[in-house]
PDB file of N, CA and C in Angstrom:
ATOM      1  N   MET V   1       0.840  -1.208  -0.037  1.00  0.00           N
ATOM      2  CA  MET V   1       0.194   0.046  -0.097  1.00  0.00           C
ATOM      3  C   MET V   1       0.786   1.146  -0.159  1.00  0.00           C
ATOM      4  N   ALA V   2       0.437   2.259  -0.506  1.00  0.00           N
ATOM      5  CA  ALA V   2       1.076   3.451  -0.654  1.00  0.00           C
ATOM      6  C   ALA V   2       1.202   4.221   0.753  1.00  0.00           C
ATOM      7  N   THR V   3       2.415   4.834   1.045  1.00  0.00           N
ATOM      8  CA  THR V   3       2.483   5.629   2.227  1.00  0.00           C
ATOM      9  C   THR V   3       2.173   6.896   2.000  1.00  0.00           C
ATOM     10  N   PRO V   4       1.656   7.745   3.088  1.00  0.00           N
ATOM     11  CA  PRO V   4       1.367   9.183   2.765  1.00  0.00           C
ATOM     12  C   PRO V   4       2.288   9.960   2.092  1.00  0.00           C
ATOM     13  N   VAL V   5       3.635   9.637   2.369  1.00  0.00           N
ATOM     14  CA  VAL V   5       4.856  10.431   1.919  1.00  0.00           C
ATOM     15  C   VAL V   5       4.989  10.047   0.391  1.00  0.00           C
ATOM     16  N   PHE V   6       4.725   8.919  -0.144  1.00  0.00           N
ATOM     17  CA  PHE V   6       4.563   8.579  -1.429  1.00  0.00           C
ATOM     18  C   PHE V   6       3.349   9.158  -2.227  1.00  0.00           C
ATOM     19  N   LEU V   7       2.398   9.292  -1.401  1.00  0.00           N
ATOM     20  CA  LEU V   7       1.170  10.087  -2.209  1.00  0.00           C
ATOM     21  C   LEU V   7       1.394  11.506  -2.184  1.00  0.00           C
ATOM     22  N   TYR V   8       1.916  12.010  -1.180  1.00  0.00           N
ATOM     23  CA  TYR V   8       2.214  13.502  -1.140  1.00  0.00           C
ATOM     24  C   TYR V   8       3.080  13.895  -2.280  1.00  0.00           C
ATOM     25  N   ALA V   9       4.223  13.063  -2.498  1.00  0.00           N
ATOM     26  CA  ALA V   9       5.272  13.426  -3.416  1.00  0.00           C
ATOM     27  C   ALA V   9       4.614  13.234  -4.838  1.00  0.00           C
ATOM     28  N   GLY V  10       3.871  11.984  -4.981  1.00  0.00           N
ATOM     29  CA  GLY V  10       3.235  11.874  -6.362  1.00  0.00           C
ATOM     30  C   GLY V  10       2.169  13.105  -6.588  1.00  0.00           C
ATOM     31  N   LEU V  11       1.598  13.460  -5.744  1.00  0.00           N
ATOM     32  CA  LEU V  11       0.493  14.619  -5.975  1.00  0.00           C
ATOM     33  C   LEU V  11       1.373  15.825  -6.233  1.00  0.00           C
ATOM     34  N   GLY V  12       2.495  16.049  -5.570  1.00  0.00           N
ATOM     35  CA  GLY V  12       3.112  17.308  -5.767  1.00  0.00           C
ATOM     36  C   GLY V  12       3.755  17.067  -7.056  1.00  0.00           C
ATOM     37  N   ILE V  13       4.222  16.100  -7.726  1.00  0.00           N
ATOM     38  CA  ILE V  13       4.909  15.959  -8.863  1.00  0.00           C
ATOM     39  C   ILE V  13       3.727  16.298  -9.859  1.00  0.00           C
ATOM     40  N   GLU V  14       2.715  15.594  -9.911  1.00  0.00           N
ATOM     41  CA  GLU V  14       1.513  15.727 -10.697  1.00  0.00           C
ATOM     42  C   GLU V  14       1.099  17.199 -10.949  1.00  0.00           C
ATOM     43  N   ASN V  15       1.055  17.832  -9.738  1.00  0.00           N
ATOM     44  CA  ASN V  15       0.470  19.232  -9.867  1.00  0.00           C
ATOM     45  C   ASN V  15       1.574  20.199 -10.340  1.00  0.00           C
ATOM     46  N   PHE V  16       2.935  19.880 -10.062  1.00  0.00           N
ATOM     47  CA  PHE V  16       3.943  20.798 -10.854  1.00  0.00           C
ATOM     48  C   PHE V  16       3.996  20.501 -12.233  1.00  0.00           C
ATOM     49  N   LEU V  17       3.721  19.332 -12.756  1.00  0.00           N
ATOM     50  CA  LEU V  17       3.702  19.107 -14.274  1.00  0.00           C
ATOM     51  C   LEU V  17       2.532  19.649 -14.839  1.00  0.00           C
ATOM     52  N   ASP V  18       1.350  19.401 -14.054  1.00  0.00           N
ATOM     53  CA  ASP V  18       0.168  20.006 -14.564  1.00  0.00           C
ATOM     54  C   ASP V  18       0.146  21.541 -14.563  1.00  0.00           C
ATOM     55  N   GLY V  19       0.630  22.147 -13.808  1.00  0.00           N
ATOM     56  CA  GLY V  19       0.792  23.528 -13.746  1.00  0.00           C
ATOM     57  C   GLY V  19       1.668  24.130 -14.762  1.00  0.00           C
ATOM     58  N   GLY V  20       2.781  23.369 -15.118  1.00  0.00           N
ATOM     59  CA  GLY V  20       3.800  23.826 -16.125  1.00  0.00           C
ATOM     60  C   GLY V  20       3.233  23.502 -17.398  1.00  0.00           C
ATOM     61  N   PHE V  21       2.337  22.628 -17.599  1.00  0.00           N
ATOM     62  CA  PHE V  21       1.529  22.305 -18.911  1.00  0.00           C
ATOM     63  C   PHE V  21       0.590  23.446 -19.370  1.00  0.00           C
ATOM     64  N   TYR V  22      -0.117  23.717 -18.217  1.00  0.00           N
ATOM     65  CA  TYR V  22      -1.358  24.884 -18.286  1.00  0.00           C
ATOM     66  C   TYR V  22      -0.777  26.178 -18.580  1.00  0.00           C
ATOM     67  N   VAL V  23       0.522  26.559 -17.997  1.00  0.00           N
ATOM     68  CA  VAL V  23       1.183  27.789 -18.468  1.00  0.00           C
ATOM     69  C   VAL V  23       1.614  27.836 -19.797  1.00  0.00           C
ATOM     70  N   SER V  24       2.131  26.693 -20.236  1.00  0.00           N
ATOM     71  CA  SER V  24       2.750  26.569 -21.536  1.00  0.00           C
ATOM     72  C   SER V  24       1.824  26.612 -22.667  1.00  0.00           C
ATOM     73  N   VAL V  25       0.537  25.938 -22.291  1.00  0.00           N
ATOM     74  CA  VAL V  25      -0.525  25.882 -23.348  1.00  0.00           C
ATOM     75  C   VAL V  25      -0.943  27.392 -23.442  1.00  0.00           C
ATOM     76  N   TRP V  26      -1.150  28.007 -22.420  1.00  0.00           N
ATOM     77  CA  TRP V  26      -1.932  29.306 -22.443  1.00  0.00           C
ATOM     78  C   TRP V  26      -0.919  30.390 -22.896  1.00  0.00           C
ATOM     79  N   ALA V  27       0.490  30.166 -22.784  1.00  0.00           N
ATOM     80  CA  ALA V  27       1.379  31.112 -23.493  1.00  0.00           C
ATOM     81  C   ALA V  27       1.416  30.871 -24.879  1.00  0.00           C
ATOM     82  N   THR V  28       1.126  29.855 -25.354  1.00  0.00           N
ATOM     83  CA  THR V  28       1.081  29.431 -26.749  1.00  0.00           C
ATOM     84  C   THR V  28      -0.117  30.070 -27.393  1.00  0.00           C
ATOM     85  N   LEU V  29      -1.103  29.832 -26.701  1.00  0.00           N
ATOM     86  CA  LEU V  29      -2.278  30.207 -27.137  1.00  0.00           C
ATOM     87  C   LEU V  29      -2.333  31.963 -27.215  1.00  0.00           C
ATOM     88  N   MET V  30      -1.586  32.557 -26.354  1.00  0.00           N
ATOM     89  CA  MET V  30      -1.559  34.013 -26.434  1.00  0.00           C
ATOM     90  C   MET V  30      -0.611  34.482 -27.567  1.00  0.00           C
ATOM     91  N   ASN V  31       0.326  33.549 -28.060  1.00  0.00           N
ATOM     92  CA  ASN V  31       1.080  33.763 -29.314  1.00  0.00           C
ATOM     93  C   ASN V  31       0.130  33.759 -30.569  1.00  0.00           C
ATOM     94  N   TRP V  32      -0.833  32.888 -30.496  1.00  0.00           N
ATOM     95  CA  TRP V  32      -1.613  32.690 -31.630  1.00  0.00           C
ATOM     96  C   TRP V  32      -2.693  33.690 -31.645  1.00  0.00           C
ATOM     97  N   SER V  33      -2.837  34.546 -30.942  1.00  0.00           N
ATOM     98  CA  SER V  33      -3.833  35.635 -30.727  1.00  0.00           C
ATOM     99  C   SER V  33      -3.596  36.638 -31.798  1.00  0.00           C
ATOM    100  N   SER V  34      -4.705  37.234 -32.318  1.00  0.00           N
ATOM    101  CA  SER V  34      -4.541  38.251 -33.523  1.00  0.00           C
ATOM    102  C   SER V  34      -3.996  39.385 -32.979  1.00  0.00           C
ATOM    103  N   GLU V  35      -3.110  40.101 -33.833  1.00  0.00           N
ATOM    104  CA  GLU V  35      -2.452  41.212 -33.449  1.00  0.00           C
ATOM    105  C   GLU V  35      -3.380  42.371 -33.289  1.00  0.00           C
ATOM    106  N   GLU V  36      -4.447  42.304 -34.018  1.00  0.00           N
ATOM    107  CA  GLU V  36      -5.523  43.280 -34.070  1.00  0.00           C
ATOM    108  C   GLU V  36      -6.161  43.337 -32.775  1.00  0.00           C
ATOM    109  N   ARG V  37      -6.692  42.234 -32.326  1.00  0.00           N
ATOM    110  CA  ARG V  37      -7.408  42.057 -31.024  1.00  0.00           C
ATOM    111  C   ARG V  37      -7.219  40.917 -30.139  1.00  0.00           C
ATOM    112  N   PRO V  38      -5.838  41.056 -29.715  1.00  0.00           N
ATOM    113  CA  PRO V  38      -5.330  39.954 -28.776  1.00  0.00           C
ATOM    114  C   PRO V  38      -6.160  39.756 -27.546  1.00  0.00           C
ATOM    115  N   GLY V  39      -6.673  40.671 -26.868  1.00  0.00           N
ATOM    116  CA  GLY V  39      -7.358  40.675 -25.580  1.00  0.00           C
ATOM    117  C   GLY V  39      -8.909  39.629 -25.931  1.00  0.00           C
ATOM    118  N   THR V  40      -9.445  40.167 -27.135  1.00  0.00           N
ATOM    119  CA  THR V  40     -10.763  39.562 -27.490  1.00  0.00           C
ATOM    120  C   THR V  40     -10.491  37.937 -27.720  1.00  0.00           C
ATOM    121  N   ASP V  41      -9.383  37.765 -28.552  1.00  0.00           N
ATOM    122  CA  ASP V  41      -9.096  36.275 -28.787  1.00  0.00           C
ATOM    123  C   ASP V  41      -8.851  35.595 -27.558  1.00  0.00           C
ATOM    124  N   TYR V  42      -7.952  36.077 -26.531  1.00  0.00           N
ATOM    125  CA  TYR V  42      -7.596  35.446 -25.417  1.00  0.00           C
ATOM    126  C   TYR V  42      -8.878  35.126 -24.551  1.00  0.00           C
ATOM    127  N   SER V  43      -9.634  36.251 -24.532  1.00  0.00           N
ATOM    128  CA  SER V  43     -10.971  36.205 -23.647  1.00  0.00           C
ATOM    129  C   SER V  43     -11.682  35.089 -24.190  1.00  0.00           C
ATOM    130  N   PHE V  44     -12.044  34.913 -25.539  1.00  0.00           N
ATOM    131  CA  PHE V  44     -12.640  33.893 -26.163  1.00  0.00           C
ATOM    132  C   PHE V  44     -12.064  32.444 -25.900  1.00  0.00           C
ATOM    133  N   LEU V  45     -11.036  32.476 -25.782  1.00  0.00           N
ATOM    134  CA  LEU V  45     -10.333  31.070 -25.533  1.00  0.00           C
ATOM    135  C   LEU V  45     -10.549  30.829 -24.085  1.00  0.00           C
ATOM    136  N   GLN V  46     -10.299  31.710 -23.278  1.00  0.00           N
ATOM    137  CA  GLN V  46     -10.517  31.383 -21.653  1.00  0.00           C
ATOM    138  C   GLN V  46     -12.049  31.136 -21.620  1.00  0.00           C
ATOM    139  N   CYS V  47     -13.101  31.669 -22.112  1.00  0.00           N
ATOM    140  CA  CYS V  47     -14.393  31.467 -22.041  1.00  0.00           C
ATOM    141  C   CYS V  47     -14.818  29.921 -22.466  1.00  0.00           C
ATOM    142  N   GLY V  48     -14.201  29.578 -23.396  1.00  0.00           N
ATOM    143  CA  GLY V  48     -14.271  28.327 -24.114  1.00  0.00           C
ATOM    144  C   GLY V  48     -13.775  27.363 -23.149  1.00  0.00           C
ATOM    145  N   GLU V  49     -12.718  27.407 -22.443  1.00  0.00           N
ATOM    146  CA  GLU V  49     -12.179  26.650 -21.311  1.00  0.00           C
ATOM    147  C   GLU V  49     -13.232  26.513 -20.170  1.00  0.00           C
ATOM    148  N   SER V  50     -13.618  27.616 -19.807  1.00  0.00           N
ATOM    149  CA  SER V  50     -14.594  27.706 -18.561  1.00  0.00           C
ATOM    150  C   SER V  50     -15.774  27.042 -19.046  1.00  0.00           C
ATOM    151  N   LEU V  51     -16.387  27.263 -20.060  1.00  0.00           N
ATOM    152  CA  LEU V  51     -17.393  26.496 -20.504  1.00  0.00           C
ATOM    153  C   LEU V  51     -17.359  24.974 -20.442  1.00  0.00           C
ATOM    154  N   ALA V  52     -16.049  24.438 -20.947  1.00  0.00           N
ATOM    155  CA  ALA V  52     -15.942  23.068 -21.037  1.00  0.00           C
ATOM    156  C   ALA V  52     -15.608  22.541 -19.540  1.00  0.00           C
ATOM    157  N   ASN V  53     -15.198  23.427 -18.825  1.00  0.00           N
ATOM    158  CA  ASN V  53     -14.980  23.073 -17.395  1.00  0.00           C
ATOM    159  C   ASN V  53     -16.262  22.914 -16.752  1.00  0.00           C
ATOM    160  N   VAL V  54     -17.271  23.707 -16.933  1.00  0.00           N
ATOM    161  CA  VAL V  54     -18.628  23.694 -16.433  1.00  0.00           C
ATOM    162  C   VAL V  54     -19.311  22.495 -16.916  1.00  0.00           C
ATOM    163  N   LEU V  55     -19.114  22.151 -18.203  1.00  0.00           N
ATOM    164  CA  LEU V  55     -19.943  20.997 -18.953  1.00  0.00           C
ATOM    165  C   LEU V  55     -19.474  19.807 -18.195  1.00  0.00           C
ATOM    166  N   ALA V  56     -18.000  19.682 -18.037  1.00  0.00           N
ATOM    167  CA  ALA V  56     -17.415  18.460 -17.424  1.00  0.00           C
ATOM    168  C   ALA V  56     -17.877  18.328 -15.975  1.00  0.00           C
ATOM    169  N   GLY V  57     -17.859  19.379 -15.318  1.00  0.00           N
ATOM    170  CA  GLY V  57     -18.267  19.317 -13.837  1.00  0.00           C
ATOM    171  C   GLY V  57     -19.677  18.884 -13.579  1.00  0.00           C
ATOM    172  N   MET V  58     -20.504  19.356 -14.647  1.00  0.00           N
ATOM    173  CA  MET V  58     -21.844  19.056 -14.407  1.00  0.00           C
ATOM    174  C   MET V  58     -22.150  17.608 -14.805  1.00  0.00           C
ATOM    175  N   SER V  59     -21.379  17.045 -15.650  1.00  0.00           N
ATOM    176  CA  SER V  59     -21.635  15.738 -16.206  1.00  0.00           C
ATOM    177  C   SER V  59     -21.106  14.518 -15.099  1.00  0.00           C
ATOM    178  N   ILE V  60     -20.015  14.943 -14.477  1.00  0.00           N
ATOM    179  CA  ILE V  60     -19.354  13.961 -13.488  1.00  0.00           C
ATOM    180  C   ILE V  60     -20.418  13.187 -12.512  1.00  0.00           C
ATOM    181  N   ALA V  61     -21.109  14.010 -11.841  1.00  0.00           N
ATOM    182  CA  ALA V  61     -21.974  13.612 -10.774  1.00  0.00           C
ATOM    183  C   ALA V  61     -22.960  12.509 -11.462  1.00  0.00           C
ATOM    184  N   PRO V  62     -23.773  13.027 -12.491  1.00  0.00           N
ATOM    185  CA  PRO V  62     -24.768  11.936 -13.051  1.00  0.00           C
ATOM    186  C   PRO V  62     -24.132  10.587 -13.577  1.00  0.00           C
ATOM    187  N   LEU V  63     -22.784  10.998 -14.284  1.00  0.00           N
ATOM    188  CA  LEU V  63     -22.123   9.690 -14.791  1.00  0.00           C
ATOM    189  C   LEU V  63     -21.734   8.783 -13.596  1.00  0.00           C
ATOM    190  N   ALA V  64     -21.200   9.401 -12.488  1.00  0.00           N
ATOM    191  CA  ALA V  64     -20.894   8.504 -11.478  1.00  0.00           C
ATOM    192  C   ALA V  64     -21.980   7.826 -10.810  1.00  0.00           C
ATOM    193  N   SER V  65     -23.197   8.403 -10.869  1.00  0.00           N
ATOM    194  CA  SER V  65     -24.367   7.662 -10.139  1.00  0.00           C
ATOM    195  C   SER V  65     -24.896   6.586 -11.071  1.00  0.00           C
ATOM    196  N   VAL V  66     -24.575   6.645 -12.458  1.00  0.00           N
ATOM    197  CA  VAL V  66     -24.993   5.686 -13.249  1.00  0.00           C
ATOM    198  C   VAL V  66     -23.990   4.475 -13.590  1.00  0.00           C
ATOM    199  N   ILE V  67     -22.770   4.870 -13.518  1.00  0.00           N
ATOM    200  CA  ILE V  67     -21.775   3.799 -13.972  1.00  0.00           C
ATOM    201  C   ILE V  67     -20.894   3.674 -12.698  1.00  0.00           C
ATOM    202  N   GLY V  68     -20.981   4.208 -11.527  1.00  0.00           N
ATOM    203  CA  GLY V  68     -20.033   4.212 -10.464  1.00  0.00           C
ATOM    204  C   GLY V  68     -18.815   5.066 -10.529  1.00  0.00           C
ATOM    205  N   TYR V  69     -18.345   5.016  -9.256  1.00  0.00           N
ATOM    206  CA  TYR V  69     -17.081   6.070  -9.159  1.00  0.00           C
ATOM    207  C   TYR V  69     -15.924   5.547  -9.812  1.00  0.00           C
ATOM    208  N   SER V  70     -15.588   4.054  -9.747  1.00  0.00           N
ATOM    209  CA  SER V  70     -14.181   3.793 -10.168  1.00  0.00           C
ATOM    210  C   SER V  70     -14.256   3.962 -11.893  1.00  0.00           C
ATOM    211  N   ARG V  71     -15.567   3.626 -12.435  1.00  0.00           N
ATOM    212  CA  ARG V  71     -15.653   3.655 -13.780  1.00  0.00           C
ATOM    213  C   ARG V  71     -15.606   5.070 -14.420  1.00  0.00           C
ATOM    214  N   THR V  72     -16.061   5.986 -13.500  1.00  0.00           N
ATOM    215  CA  THR V  72     -15.871   7.428 -13.898  1.00  0.00           C
ATOM    216  C   THR V  72     -14.671   7.931 -13.754  1.00  0.00           C
ATOM    217  N   PHE V  73     -13.724   7.628 -12.764  1.00  0.00           N
ATOM    218  CA  PHE V  73     -12.558   7.858 -12.932  1.00  0.00           C
ATOM    219  C   PHE V  73     -11.610   7.324 -13.951  1.00  0.00           C
ATOM    220  N   LEU V  74     -11.925   6.094 -14.451  1.00  0.00           N
ATOM    221  CA  LEU V  74     -11.409   5.694 -15.792  1.00  0.00           C
ATOM    222  C   LEU V  74     -11.835   6.301 -16.758  1.00  0.00           C
ATOM    223  N   VAL V  75     -13.010   6.887 -16.841  1.00  0.00           N
ATOM    224  CA  VAL V  75     -13.586   7.604 -18.005  1.00  0.00           C
ATOM    225  C   VAL V  75     -12.842   8.886 -17.913  1.00  0.00           C
ATOM    226  N   ALA V  76     -12.523   9.581 -16.833  1.00  0.00           N
ATOM    227  CA  ALA V  76     -11.973  10.948 -16.780  1.00  0.00           C
ATOM    228  C   ALA V  76     -10.511  10.717 -17.279  1.00  0.00           C
ATOM    229  N   TRP V  77      -9.849   9.559 -16.743  1.00  0.00           N
ATOM    230  CA  TRP V  77      -8.459   9.409 -17.209  1.00  0.00           C
ATOM    231  C   TRP V  77      -8.340   9.188 -18.827  1.00  0.00           C
ATOM    232  N   ILE V  78      -9.295   8.455 -19.460  1.00  0.00           N
ATOM    233  CA  ILE V  78      -9.288   8.219 -20.810  1.00  0.00           C
ATOM    234  C   ILE V  78      -9.523   9.606 -21.445  1.00  0.00           C
ATOM    235  N   ALA V  79     -10.509  10.330 -21.009  1.00  0.00           N
ATOM    236  CA  ALA V  79     -10.778  11.595 -21.530  1.00  0.00           C
ATOM    237  C   ALA V  79      -9.673  12.623 -21.627  1.00  0.00           C
ATOM    238  N   GLY V  80      -8.868  12.630 -20.490  1.00  0.00           N
ATOM    239  CA  GLY V  80      -7.811  13.404 -20.279  1.00  0.00           C
ATOM    240  C   GLY V  80      -6.686  13.031 -21.231  1.00  0.00           C
ATOM    241  N   ALA V  81      -6.467  11.761 -21.498  1.00  0.00           N
ATOM    242  CA  ALA V  81      -5.679  11.209 -22.526  1.00  0.00           C
ATOM    243  C   ALA V  81      -5.848  11.604 -23.751  1.00  0.00           C
ATOM    244  N   PHE V  82      -7.125  11.498 -24.017  1.00  0.00           N
ATOM    245  CA  PHE V  82      -7.570  11.939 -25.453  1.00  0.00           C
ATOM    246  C   PHE V  82      -7.437  13.386 -25.770  1.00  0.00           C
ATOM    247  N   ALA V  83      -7.865  14.193 -24.621  1.00  0.00           N
ATOM    248  CA  ALA V  83      -7.567  15.620 -24.722  1.00  0.00           C
ATOM    249  C   ALA V  83      -6.155  16.018 -24.834  1.00  0.00           C
ATOM    250  N   LEU V  84      -5.278  15.412 -24.256  1.00  0.00           N
ATOM    251  CA  LEU V  84      -3.836  15.760 -24.325  1.00  0.00           C
ATOM    252  C   LEU V  84      -3.266  15.356 -25.905  1.00  0.00           C
ATOM    253  N   LEU V  85      -3.688  14.282 -26.240  1.00  0.00           N
ATOM    254  CA  LEU V  85      -3.469  13.796 -27.621  1.00  0.00           C
ATOM    255  C   LEU V  85      -3.915  14.927 -28.549  1.00  0.00           C
ATOM    256  N   LEU V  86      -5.240  15.251 -28.413  1.00  0.00           N
ATOM    257  CA  LEU V  86      -5.713  16.635 -29.256  1.00  0.00           C
ATOM    258  C   LEU V  86      -4.790  17.869 -29.220  1.00  0.00           C
ATOM    259  N   VAL V  87      -4.458  18.236 -27.965  1.00  0.00           N
ATOM    260  CA  VAL V  87      -3.761  19.325 -27.677  1.00  0.00           C
ATOM    261  C   VAL V  87      -2.320  19.110 -28.431  1.00  0.00           C
ATOM    262  N   VAL V  88      -1.716  18.169 -28.303  1.00  0.00           N
ATOM    263  CA  VAL V  88      -0.353  17.939 -28.878  1.00  0.00           C
ATOM    264  C   VAL V  88      -0.383  17.866 -30.194  1.00  0.00           C
ATOM    265  N   THR V  89      -1.276  17.234 -30.845  1.00  0.00           N
ATOM    266  CA  THR V  89      -1.526  17.172 -32.451  1.00  0.00           C
ATOM    267  C   THR V  89      -1.864  18.625 -33.066  1.00  0.00           C
ATOM    268  N   ALA V  90      -2.672  19.408 -32.120  1.00  0.00           N
ATOM    269  CA  ALA V  90      -3.181  20.731 -32.486  1.00  0.00           C
ATOM    270  C   ALA V  90      -1.765  21.732 -32.559  1.00  0.00           C
ATOM    271  N   ALA V  91      -0.966  21.652 -31.425  1.00  0.00           N
ATOM    272  CA  ALA V  91       0.201  22.349 -31.309  1.00  0.00           C
ATOM    273  C   ALA V  91       1.205  22.141 -32.230  1.00  0.00           C
ATOM    274  N   ARG V  92       1.419  20.745 -32.616  1.00  0.00           N
ATOM    275  CA  ARG V  92       2.426  20.481 -33.850  1.00  0.00           C
ATOM    276  C   ARG V  92       1.925  20.974 -35.096  1.00  0.00           C
ATOM    277  N   LYS V  93       0.455  21.134 -35.500  1.00  0.00           N
ATOM    278  CA  LYS V  93       0.076  21.596 -36.649  1.00  0.00           C
ATOM    279  C   LYS V  93       0.094  23.023 -36.598  1.00  0.00           C
ATOM    280  N   LEU V  94      -0.100  23.834 -35.599  1.00  0.00           N
ATOM    281  CA  LEU V  94      -0.123  25.171 -35.398  1.00  0.00           C
ATOM    282  C   LEU V  94       1.364  25.849 -34.991  1.00  0.00           C
ATOM    283  N   ALA V  95       2.299  24.761 -34.794  1.00  0.00           N
ATOM    284  CA  ALA V  95       3.412  25.632 -34.313  1.00  0.00           C
ATOM    285  C   ALA V  95       4.056  26.543 -35.347  1.00  0.00           C
ATOM    286  N   GLY V  96       3.781  26.652 -36.548  1.00  0.00           N
ATOM    287  CA  GLY V  96       4.396  27.650 -37.418  1.00  0.00           C
ATOM    288  C   GLY V  96       3.374  29.050 -37.266  1.00  0.00           C
ATOM    289  N   LEU V  97       2.402  29.091 -36.565  1.00  0.00           N
ATOM    290  CA  LEU V  97       1.812  30.369 -36.321  1.00  0.00           C
ATOM    291  C   LEU V  97       2.441  31.170 -35.205  1.00  0.00           C
ATOM    292  N   CYS V  98       3.169  30.637 -34.596  1.00  0.00           N
ATOM    293  CA  CYS V  98       3.776  31.188 -33.307  1.00  0.00           C
ATOM    294  C   CYS V  98       5.012  32.036 -33.912  1.00  0.00           C
ATOM    295  N   GLU V  99       4.978  33.393 -33.361  1.00  0.00           N
ATOM    296  CA  GLU V  99       5.993  34.216 -33.954  1.00  0.00           C
ATOM    297  C   GLU V  99       7.308  34.090 -33.510  1.00  0.00           C
ATOM    298  N   ASP V 100       7.581  33.235 -32.324  1.00  0.00           N
ATOM    299  CA  ASP V 100       8.848  32.838 -31.994  1.00  0.00           C
ATOM    300  C   ASP V 100       9.418  31.587 -32.491  1.00  0.00           C
ATOM    301  N   THR V 101       8.456  30.848 -33.317  1.00  0.00           N
ATOM    302  CA  THR V 101       8.981  29.558 -33.994  1.00  0.00           C
ATOM    303  C   THR V 101       9.731  29.590 -35.048  1.00  0.00           C
ATOM    304  N   GLU V 102      10.827  28.954 -35.296  1.00  0.00           N
ATOM    305  CA  GLU V 102      11.417  28.991 -36.666  1.00  0.00           C
ATOM    306  C   GLU V 102      10.934  28.037 -37.585  1.00  0.00           C
ATOM    307  N   PRO V 103      10.938  28.270 -38.742  1.00  0.00           N
ATOM    308  CA  PRO V 103      11.412  29.352 -39.471  1.00  0.00           C
ATOM    309  C   PRO V 103      10.344  30.419 -39.815  1.00  0.00           C
ATOM    310  N   PHE V 104       9.186  30.304 -39.021  1.00  0.00           N
ATOM    311  CA  PHE V 104       8.170  30.967 -39.506  1.00  0.00           C
ATOM    312  C   PHE V 104       7.998  32.310 -38.504  1.00  0.00           C
ATOM    313  N   LYS V 105       8.617  33.121 -39.006  1.00  0.00           N
ATOM    314  CA  LYS V 105       8.570  34.531 -38.160  1.00  0.00           C
ATOM    315  C   LYS V 105       7.710  35.667 -38.780  1.00  0.00           C
ATOM    316  N   GLN V 106       6.459  35.161 -39.102  1.00  0.00           N
ATOM    317  CA  GLN V 106       5.459  36.135 -39.830  1.00  0.00           C
ATOM    318  C   GLN V 106       4.360  36.324 -38.895  1.00  0.00           C
ATOM    319  N   SER V 107       3.719  37.585 -39.090  1.00  0.00           N
ATOM    320  CA  SER V 107       2.625  38.034 -38.667  1.00  0.00           C
ATOM    321  C   SER V 107       1.414  37.261 -39.264  1.00  0.00           C
ATOM    322  N   PHE V 108       0.433  37.252 -38.515  1.00  0.00           N
ATOM    323  CA  PHE V 108      -1.174  36.755 -39.172  1.00  0.00           C
ATOM    324  C   PHE V 108      -1.365  37.447 -40.382  1.00  0.00           C
ATOM    325  N   LYS V 109      -1.239  38.800 -40.132  1.00  0.00           N
ATOM    326  CA  LYS V 109      -1.533  39.720 -41.275  1.00  0.00           C
ATOM    327  C   LYS V 109      -0.788  39.400 -42.438  1.00  0.00           C
ATOM    328  N   HIS V 110       0.495  39.076 -42.492  1.00  0.00           N
ATOM    329  CA  HIS V 110       1.469  38.866 -43.583  1.00  0.00           C
ATOM    330  C   HIS V 110       1.085  37.516 -44.019  1.00  0.00           C
ATOM    331  N   MET V 111       0.711  36.580 -43.136  1.00  0.00           N
ATOM    332  CA  MET V 111       0.368  35.278 -43.605  1.00  0.00           C
ATOM    333  C   MET V 111      -0.991  35.104 -44.388  1.00  0.00           C
ATOM    334  N   ARG V 112      -1.939  36.286 -43.985  1.00  0.00           N
ATOM    335  CA  ARG V 112      -3.212  36.212 -44.912  1.00  0.00           C
ATOM    336  C   ARG V 112      -3.003  36.735 -46.158  1.00  0.00           C
ATOM    337  N   HIS V 113      -2.012  37.630 -46.314  1.00  0.00           N
ATOM    338  CA  HIS V 113      -1.922  38.378 -47.575  1.00  0.00           C
ATOM    339  C   HIS V 113      -0.916  37.747 -48.547  1.00  0.00           C
ATOM    340  N   SER V 114      -0.272  36.764 -48.090  1.00  0.00           N
ATOM    341  CA  SER V 114       0.645  36.009 -49.016  1.00  0.00           C
ATOM    342  C   SER V 114       0.272  34.826 -49.833  1.00  0.00           C
TER     343      SER V 114
END
C-alpha cells in the first residue's frame, strides 16, 4: 500500500507538471492571438475553457451515479489522455503560427496576404 509520503510526493509532482503544462499551453495560445484584437481572442479562448470545465463538472456526478465512481475515474483518465493527444496534435500543426517559432517569423496579417 502507498505511504502518505509517496502519495504527497506523487501529487506534488503531478501538480507541478500540470501547472507547467497549463502555463505553456496558455502562453502558446497568447502567441496565436490576433495582433489586432489579442484581448478578445484570449478572452474567447478562456471562455471556451470555462465552458468546457462547467460542462465536465456538471456531467461527472450523473455519470458516477450511473456507472459508479471507479468507472467514472477511468472515463476521466481516458478523456484526459484523449484531450492531451488533441492538444499535442494541434500544437504541432499550429507551431508555425507562433511568432517565435523558426522558421516562420511572420505575423497573421502577413500570412493572410501572402
